[in-house]
mmCIF file of C-alpha atoms and ligand atoms in Angstrom:
data_model
loop_
_atom_site.group_PDB
_atom_site.id
_atom_site.type_symbol
_atom_site.label_atom_id
_atom_site.label_comp_id
_atom_site.label_asym_id
_atom_site.label_seq_id
_atom_site.Cartn_x
_atom_site.Cartn_y
_atom_site.Cartn_z
ATOM 1 C CA MET A 6 0.101 0.000 0.062
ATOM 2 C CA ILE A 7 1.234 3.352 -0.801
ATOM 3 C CA THR A 8 -0.031 6.637 0.905
ATOM 4 C CA LEU A 9 0.049 10.182 -0.264
ATOM 5 C CA TYR A 10 0.423 12.768 2.591
ATOM 6 C CA LEU A 11 -0.725 16.185 2.141
ATOM 7 C CA ASN A 12 1.101 19.176 3.815
ATOM 8 C CA ARG A 13 2.263 16.709 6.603
ATOM 9 C CA GLU A 14 4.264 18.110 9.480
ATOM 10 C CA ILE A 15 7.036 15.436 10.044
ATOM 11 C CA ALA A 16 10.633 15.373 10.985
ATOM 12 C CA ASP A 17 12.815 14.773 7.857
ATOM 13 C CA ASP A 18 14.143 11.396 9.331
ATOM 14 C CA GLY A 19 10.726 9.942 9.671
ATOM 15 C CA ARG A 20 9.684 11.272 6.277
ATOM 16 C CA ARG A 21 12.583 9.743 4.376
ATOM 17 C CA GLU A 22 11.853 6.502 5.965
ATOM 18 C CA SER A 23 8.367 6.698 4.773
ATOM 19 C CA LEU A 24 9.602 7.886 1.327
ATOM 20 C CA PHE A 25 11.874 4.851 1.187
ATOM 21 C CA ALA A 26 8.774 2.597 1.730
ATOM 22 C CA GLY A 27 7.129 4.255 -1.422
ATOM 23 C CA ASN A 28 5.006 6.697 0.040
ATOM 24 C CA PHE A 29 4.398 10.259 -1.432
ATOM 25 C CA TYR A 30 4.424 13.711 0.192
ATOM 26 C CA LEU A 31 2.704 16.696 -1.301
ATOM 27 C CA TYR A 32 3.430 20.192 0.009
ATOM 28 C CA THR A 33 1.523 23.456 -1.312
ATOM 29 C CA ASN A 34 2.786 25.882 1.421
ATOM 30 C CA LEU A 35 6.626 26.080 1.245
ATOM 31 C CA PRO A 36 7.834 29.527 0.583
ATOM 32 C CA GLY A 37 11.283 28.419 -0.975
ATOM 33 C CA ALA A 38 9.600 26.086 -3.432
ATOM 34 C CA HIS A 39 7.044 28.928 -4.452
ATOM 35 C CA ALA A 40 10.113 31.408 -4.747
ATOM 36 C CA LEU A 41 11.896 28.914 -7.050
ATOM 37 C CA ALA A 42 9.026 28.684 -9.304
ATOM 38 C CA ASP A 43 8.773 32.497 -9.336
ATOM 39 C CA HIS A 44 12.393 32.617 -10.237
ATOM 40 C CA ALA A 45 11.814 30.183 -13.071
ATOM 41 C CA LYS A 46 8.854 32.077 -14.258
ATOM 42 C CA SER A 47 10.950 35.227 -14.476
ATOM 43 C CA LEU A 48 13.818 33.493 -16.360
ATOM 44 C CA ILE A 49 11.230 31.926 -18.773
ATOM 45 C CA ALA A 50 9.631 35.493 -19.296
ATOM 46 C CA GLU A 51 13.021 36.910 -20.040
ATOM 47 C CA ALA A 52 13.934 34.043 -22.492
ATOM 48 C CA PHE A 53 10.354 34.070 -24.358
ATOM 49 C CA SER A 54 10.312 37.910 -24.454
ATOM 50 C CA GLY A 55 6.702 38.799 -24.628
ATOM 51 C CA ARG A 56 5.502 35.487 -26.038
ATOM 52 C CA ASP A 57 3.246 33.258 -23.948
ATOM 53 C CA PRO A 58 5.606 30.715 -22.983
ATOM 54 C CA GLU A 59 3.039 27.790 -22.749
ATOM 55 C CA ARG A 60 1.919 28.528 -26.359
ATOM 56 C CA ALA A 61 5.108 29.889 -28.029
ATOM 57 C CA GLN A 62 5.735 26.372 -29.574
ATOM 58 C CA TYR A 63 2.738 27.218 -31.934
ATOM 59 C CA GLU A 64 4.304 30.408 -33.586
ATOM 60 C CA MET A 65 8.088 29.434 -33.540
ATOM 61 C CA PRO A 66 10.102 27.056 -35.725
ATOM 62 C CA VAL A 67 11.419 24.220 -33.544
ATOM 63 C CA ASP A 68 15.194 25.108 -34.041
ATOM 64 C CA GLU A 69 14.385 28.726 -32.747
ATOM 65 C CA PHE A 70 12.512 26.970 -29.760
ATOM 66 C CA VAL A 71 15.681 24.857 -29.213
ATOM 67 C CA GLU A 72 18.122 27.763 -29.313
ATOM 68 C CA LEU A 73 15.903 29.773 -26.709
ATOM 69 C CA VAL A 74 15.280 26.870 -24.340
ATOM 70 C CA GLY A 75 18.989 25.465 -24.122
ATOM 71 C CA PRO A 76 20.437 28.660 -22.467
ATOM 72 C CA LEU A 77 17.226 29.173 -20.358
ATOM 73 C CA LYS A 78 17.799 25.621 -18.792
ATOM 74 C CA ALA A 79 21.358 26.215 -18.320
ATOM 75 C CA GLU A 80 20.853 29.608 -16.523
ATOM 76 C CA PHE A 81 18.143 28.119 -14.215
ATOM 77 C CA THR A 82 20.373 25.087 -13.244
ATOM 78 C CA ASN A 83 23.656 27.051 -12.721
ATOM 79 C CA GLY A 84 22.708 30.489 -11.718
ATOM 80 C CA GLN A 85 23.669 31.478 -8.084
ATOM 81 C CA ARG A 86 20.199 32.647 -7.268
ATOM 82 C CA THR A 87 18.868 29.235 -7.950
ATOM 83 C CA LYS A 88 21.243 27.610 -5.598
ATOM 84 C CA GLU A 89 20.344 30.132 -2.692
ATOM 85 C CA LEU A 90 16.610 29.255 -3.309
ATOM 86 C CA CYS A 91 17.341 25.460 -3.161
ATOM 87 C CA GLN A 92 18.886 26.183 0.304
ATOM 88 C CA GLN A 93 15.748 27.820 1.297
ATOM 89 C CA PHE A 94 13.623 25.063 -0.219
ATOM 90 C CA ALA A 95 15.457 22.406 1.677
ATOM 91 C CA LEU A 96 15.526 24.294 5.092
ATOM 92 C CA ASP A 97 11.744 24.888 4.599
ATOM 93 C CA LEU A 98 11.419 21.050 4.648
ATOM 94 C CA GLY A 99 13.417 20.755 7.802
ATOM 95 C CA VAL A 100 16.197 18.827 6.543
ATOM 96 C CA ASP A 101 19.571 18.674 8.490
ATOM 97 C CA PRO A 102 21.639 21.345 6.639
ATOM 98 C CA GLU A 103 24.962 19.690 7.483
ATOM 99 C CA ASN A 104 24.229 16.084 6.276
ATOM 100 C CA THR A 105 21.842 16.950 3.575
ATOM 101 C CA TYR A 106 23.203 17.703 0.017
ATOM 102 C CA PHE A 107 21.270 18.641 -3.141
ATOM 103 C CA ASP A 108 21.876 18.106 -6.746
ATOM 104 C CA ILE A 109 21.623 21.392 -8.756
ATOM 105 C CA PRO A 110 17.912 21.590 -10.030
ATOM 106 C CA ARG A 111 16.720 21.099 -13.613
ATOM 107 C CA LEU A 112 14.213 22.934 -15.533
ATOM 108 C CA ARG A 113 12.030 20.769 -17.789
ATOM 109 C CA VAL A 114 10.583 22.112 -20.911
ATOM 110 C CA ILE A 115 8.118 19.697 -22.524
ATOM 111 C CA PRO A 116 6.106 20.924 -25.594
ATOM 112 C CA ALA A 117 2.760 19.506 -26.384
ATOM 113 C CA ASP A 118 2.039 16.948 -29.113
ATOM 114 C CA ASN A 119 4.862 15.822 -31.226
ATOM 115 C CA TYR A 120 6.778 19.470 -31.642
ATOM 116 C CA LEU A 121 9.757 18.239 -29.821
ATOM 117 C CA SER A 122 10.434 15.327 -27.634
ATOM 118 C CA ALA A 123 14.183 14.806 -27.998
ATOM 119 C CA GLY A 124 17.416 16.447 -26.542
ATOM 120 C CA VAL A 125 16.433 19.622 -24.468
ATOM 121 C CA SER A 126 12.783 18.536 -24.170
ATOM 122 C CA TYR A 127 13.576 14.812 -23.881
ATOM 123 C CA ASN A 128 10.416 12.972 -22.863
ATOM 124 C CA TYR A 129 11.882 10.603 -20.172
ATOM 125 C CA LYS A 130 10.701 7.066 -20.726
ATOM 126 C CA ALA A 131 10.025 4.990 -17.727
ATOM 127 C CA HIS A 132 12.972 4.831 -15.342
ATOM 128 C CA ARG A 133 14.326 4.686 -11.801
ATOM 129 C CA ASP A 134 16.655 7.730 -11.157
ATOM 130 C CA MET A 135 19.195 5.209 -10.148
ATOM 131 C CA TRP A 136 19.388 3.751 -13.797
ATOM 132 C CA TYR A 137 21.070 7.263 -14.357
ATOM 133 C CA GLY A 138 23.768 6.818 -11.671
ATOM 134 C CA HIS A 139 21.753 8.446 -8.790
ATOM 135 C CA PRO A 140 22.300 6.715 -5.306
ATOM 136 C CA GLN A 141 19.666 4.464 -4.029
ATOM 137 C CA GLN A 142 18.914 6.835 -1.061
ATOM 138 C CA LEU A 143 17.836 9.811 -3.279
ATOM 139 C CA VAL A 144 14.701 11.817 -2.638
ATOM 140 C CA ASN A 145 13.250 13.513 -5.519
ATOM 141 C CA TYR A 146 11.034 16.779 -5.516
ATOM 142 C CA TRP A 147 8.980 17.581 -8.698
ATOM 143 C CA VAL A 148 7.428 21.074 -8.910
ATOM 144 C CA PRO A 149 5.300 22.680 -11.721
ATOM 145 C CA VAL A 150 6.307 26.054 -12.690
ATOM 146 C CA PHE A 151 2.819 26.658 -14.194
ATOM 147 C CA PRO A 152 -0.275 24.646 -13.084
ATOM 148 C CA VAL A 153 -0.364 21.298 -14.736
ATOM 149 C CA VAL A 154 -2.966 18.591 -15.453
ATOM 150 C CA GLY A 155 -2.847 14.833 -15.864
ATOM 151 C CA ASP A 156 -1.979 15.062 -19.593
ATOM 152 C CA ASN A 157 1.427 16.840 -18.889
ATOM 153 C CA VAL A 158 2.692 15.643 -15.734
ATOM 154 C CA MET A 159 4.782 12.651 -14.729
ATOM 155 C CA SER A 160 3.405 9.111 -14.593
ATOM 156 C CA MET A 161 4.305 7.195 -11.590
ATOM 157 C CA PHE A 162 4.142 3.502 -11.941
ATOM 158 C CA THR A 163 3.564 2.742 -8.410
ATOM 159 C CA ASP A 164 3.335 -1.131 -8.770
ATOM 160 C CA TYR A 165 6.819 -1.285 -9.780
ATOM 161 C CA PHE A 166 8.371 0.281 -6.697
ATOM 162 C CA ASP A 167 9.564 -3.072 -5.384
ATOM 163 C CA LYS A 168 9.122 -5.049 -8.531
ATOM 164 C CA PRO A 169 12.124 -5.457 -10.807
ATOM 165 C CA ILE A 170 11.681 -4.718 -14.510
ATOM 166 C CA LYS A 171 14.151 -5.695 -17.468
ATOM 167 C CA ASN A 172 16.085 -2.407 -18.309
ATOM 168 C CA GLY A 173 19.167 -1.218 -19.833
ATOM 169 C CA SER A 174 20.891 0.306 -16.924
ATOM 170 C CA ASN A 175 23.750 -2.066 -16.712
ATOM 171 C CA ALA A 176 25.138 -0.553 -20.037
ATOM 172 C CA TYR A 177 24.773 2.985 -18.397
ATOM 173 C CA ASP A 178 27.910 4.795 -16.858
ATOM 174 C CA TYR A 179 27.392 8.114 -15.300
ATOM 175 C CA ASP A 180 30.867 9.399 -16.075
ATOM 176 C CA GLU A 181 30.587 8.424 -19.805
ATOM 177 C CA TRP A 182 27.373 10.114 -19.845
ATOM 178 C CA VAL A 183 28.687 13.384 -18.564
ATOM 179 C CA ALA A 184 31.670 13.447 -20.983
ATOM 180 C CA LYS A 185 29.881 12.373 -24.079
ATOM 181 C CA HIS A 186 26.339 12.419 -24.121
ATOM 182 C CA ARG A 187 24.744 15.289 -21.836
ATOM 183 C CA PRO A 188 26.551 18.150 -23.987
ATOM 184 C CA ALA A 189 24.847 16.614 -27.099
ATOM 185 C CA ALA A 190 21.326 17.379 -26.036
ATOM 186 C CA THR A 191 20.971 20.582 -28.138
ATOM 187 C CA GLU A 192 21.835 18.633 -31.339
ATOM 188 C CA LYS A 193 18.978 16.347 -30.841
ATOM 189 C CA ILE A 194 15.823 17.576 -32.378
ATOM 190 C CA THR A 195 13.868 14.942 -34.059
ATOM 191 C CA THR A 196 15.375 11.800 -32.466
ATOM 192 C CA ASP A 197 17.059 11.256 -29.245
ATOM 193 C CA ASP A 198 19.598 8.375 -29.907
ATOM 194 C CA ARG A 199 21.872 8.968 -26.536
ATOM 195 C CA PRO A 200 21.932 5.706 -24.790
ATOM 196 C CA HIS A 201 19.294 6.410 -22.137
ATOM 197 C CA PRO A 202 18.934 3.304 -19.783
ATOM 198 C CA LEU A 203 15.336 2.035 -20.927
ATOM 199 C CA PRO A 204 12.767 -0.406 -19.808
ATOM 200 C CA LEU A 205 13.354 -3.561 -22.014
ATOM 201 C CA GLU A 206 9.825 -4.964 -21.240
ATOM 202 C CA GLU A 207 6.033 -3.661 -21.568
ATOM 203 C CA ILE A 208 5.057 -1.853 -18.409
ATOM 204 C CA ASP A 209 1.750 -2.683 -16.923
ATOM 205 C CA SER A 210 0.060 0.557 -16.267
ATOM 206 C CA ARG A 211 -2.680 -0.474 -14.017
ATOM 207 C CA GLY A 212 -0.957 1.113 -10.895
ATOM 208 C CA GLU A 213 0.002 4.427 -12.906
ATOM 209 C CA ILE A 214 -0.919 7.601 -10.993
ATOM 210 C CA ARG A 215 -0.454 11.289 -12.074
ATOM 211 C CA ILE A 216 -0.336 13.867 -9.402
ATOM 212 C CA ALA A 217 -1.241 17.431 -10.810
ATOM 213 C CA GLY A 218 -0.308 20.457 -8.673
ATOM 214 C CA GLY A 219 -0.251 24.212 -9.104
ATOM 215 C CA SER A 220 2.633 26.471 -9.464
ATOM 216 C CA GLY A 221 5.268 25.600 -6.744
ATOM 217 C CA ASP A 222 3.446 22.740 -5.242
ATOM 218 C CA VAL A 223 5.943 20.053 -4.326
ATOM 219 C CA MET A 224 5.656 16.277 -5.108
ATOM 220 C CA MET A 225 8.196 14.259 -3.067
ATOM 221 C CA PHE A 226 8.833 10.771 -3.979
ATOM 222 C CA SER A 227 11.550 8.027 -3.688
ATOM 223 C CA SER A 228 13.492 8.155 -6.823
ATOM 224 C CA ASN A 229 13.277 4.247 -6.849
ATOM 225 C CA HIS A 230 9.694 4.785 -8.061
ATOM 226 C CA LEU A 231 9.346 3.948 -11.761
ATOM 227 C CA HIS A 232 8.330 7.168 -13.494
ATOM 228 C CA ALA A 233 8.220 8.825 -16.703
ATOM 229 C CA SER A 234 7.375 11.928 -18.626
ATOM 230 C CA ALA A 235 3.532 11.388 -19.539
ATOM 231 C CA PRO A 236 3.127 12.209 -23.418
ATOM 232 C CA ASN A 237 2.146 15.873 -23.201
ATOM 233 C CA LEU A 238 -1.510 15.986 -24.763
ATOM 234 C CA SER A 239 -2.424 19.225 -22.896
ATOM 235 C CA GLY A 240 -2.194 21.658 -25.574
ATOM 236 C CA VAL A 241 0.333 23.759 -23.734
ATOM 237 C CA THR A 242 4.114 23.336 -23.041
ATOM 238 C CA ARG A 243 4.801 22.014 -19.624
ATOM 239 C CA PHE A 244 7.468 23.893 -17.482
ATOM 240 C CA SER A 245 8.587 22.180 -14.243
ATOM 241 C CA TYR A 246 11.624 21.831 -12.215
ATOM 242 C CA ASP A 247 13.099 19.119 -10.248
ATOM 243 C CA LEU A 248 15.425 18.944 -7.382
ATOM 244 C CA ARG A 249 16.965 15.952 -5.559
ATOM 245 C CA THR A 250 18.673 15.611 -2.065
ATOM 246 C CA ILE A 251 20.567 13.080 -0.265
ATOM 247 C CA ASN A 252 21.332 12.610 3.507
ATOM 248 C CA LEU A 253 24.788 11.091 3.989
ATOM 249 C CA GLU A 254 23.717 9.373 7.179
ATOM 250 C CA ASP A 255 21.285 7.265 4.997
ATOM 251 C CA ILE A 256 24.334 6.081 2.862
ATOM 252 C CA ARG A 257 26.615 5.522 5.908
ATOM 253 C CA ALA A 258 23.819 3.340 7.600
ATOM 254 C CA GLY A 259 22.911 1.749 4.230
ATOM 255 C CA ARG A 260 19.237 2.810 4.522
ATOM 256 C CA GLY A 261 17.041 3.425 1.506
ATOM 257 C CA PRO A 262 14.832 1.335 -0.690
ATOM 258 C CA ARG A 263 15.979 -2.087 -1.953
ATOM 259 C CA ASN A 264 17.739 -2.029 -5.307
ATOM 260 C CA VAL A 265 15.575 -4.309 -7.314
ATOM 261 C CA ASP A 266 16.839 -4.040 -10.912
ATOM 262 C CA CYS A 267 19.518 -1.304 -11.316
ATOM 263 C CA GLY A 268 22.997 -1.993 -12.858
ATOM 264 C CA ALA A 269 24.194 1.427 -13.710
ATOM 265 C CA THR A 270 27.814 2.281 -12.734
ATOM 266 C CA GLY A 271 29.274 5.759 -11.782
ATOM 267 C CA THR A 272 27.583 8.152 -9.392
ATOM 268 C CA THR A 273 26.070 11.570 -9.491
ATOM 269 C CA LEU A 274 27.154 12.251 -5.923
ATOM 270 C CA GLY A 275 30.068 14.353 -6.941
ATOM 271 C CA ASP A 276 27.630 16.967 -8.352
ATOM 272 C CA PHE A 277 25.804 17.540 -4.891
ATOM 273 C CA LEU A 278 26.268 20.686 -2.796
ATOM 274 C CA ARG A 279 25.713 20.797 0.840
ATOM 275 C CA VAL A 280 22.576 22.628 2.063
ATOM 276 C CA GLY A 281 24.354 24.474 4.825
ATOM 277 C CA ASP A 282 27.061 26.195 2.846
ATOM 278 C CA LEU A 283 27.206 24.894 -0.614
ATOM 279 C CA ALA A 284 30.301 22.867 -0.045
ATOM 280 C CA PRO A 285 30.596 19.924 -2.589
ATOM 281 C CA LEU A 286 29.922 16.426 -1.417
ATOM 282 C CA PRO A 287 33.138 14.416 -0.671
ATOM 283 C CA ALA A 288 32.034 11.674 -3.059
ATOM 284 C CA ASP A 289 35.226 9.529 -2.791
ATOM 285 C CA GLU A 290 34.483 8.958 1.018
ATOM 286 C CA PHE A 291 31.184 7.069 -0.343
ATOM 287 C CA ALA A 292 32.338 5.254 -3.251
ATOM 288 C CA ALA A 293 33.111 2.009 -1.556
ATOM 289 C CA ALA A 294 29.879 2.231 0.582
ATOM 290 C CA LEU A 295 27.969 2.666 -2.655
ATOM 291 C CA GLN A 296 29.474 -0.253 -4.536
ATOM 292 C CA ASN A 297 28.329 -2.506 -1.701
ATOM 293 C CA SER A 298 24.767 -1.141 -1.580
HETATM 294 FE FE1 FE2 B 13 13.639 10.640 -12.981
#
């Protein structure tokens, strides 16, 4: 059984334990999350200069759209203001700022229909974040920038939380991805032939749920959940951001959901920054612990 908790006041240790069991948490009242959504909105408004960003796809050639979205995403991910707002976001949730680290957030821009679903707007097929080199103890936060509906959010395949599925993650190495494939995103317009770790069997969608919040509303989930970008049939471009955190005590203690099917190598941990002071995570210290998990 999986439970969805709304605006639940709970200590972070207990919440992570609950997330690691597959539960979801929704928060509609976090000032940091709303501030980060507003920051994204202002960068989007600047980039689209006067156009309605949710509908600009209908009046722009796709290559122009890609040229506009690439730098927008980079600015959101790497800007200093974004990092400061991530700190506030995490502190609002009551995480331990010494032991909690966050991965710099990503802005997702998913146009409707078949306009563009590759490269900068890659529609993620069903995956667990671990298949992309993330640690098993990862907590994920997914936040709409503009209000979303079932037709343009993420699909969560809840039946697979603890059930393996055949997949290509054993051919995925994070270091290789960073060196070779991530920089190629802006070249991918019609097809995305980068070696994403994909499911290799049909997914039974009976347990699929879609959670659609308003701007700045946060959906928290264990990254062990199998999830995908739902095909965007909403008629508008979806803008959302996602953030991930890790508490080092979980790695040290070997907590987290069971690894049911991931064979990826390499780790994203070297990308994470400490909530308290933005210091980088000492990833080498954890390499051995992660290999044994
Ligand atoms: Fe994901």
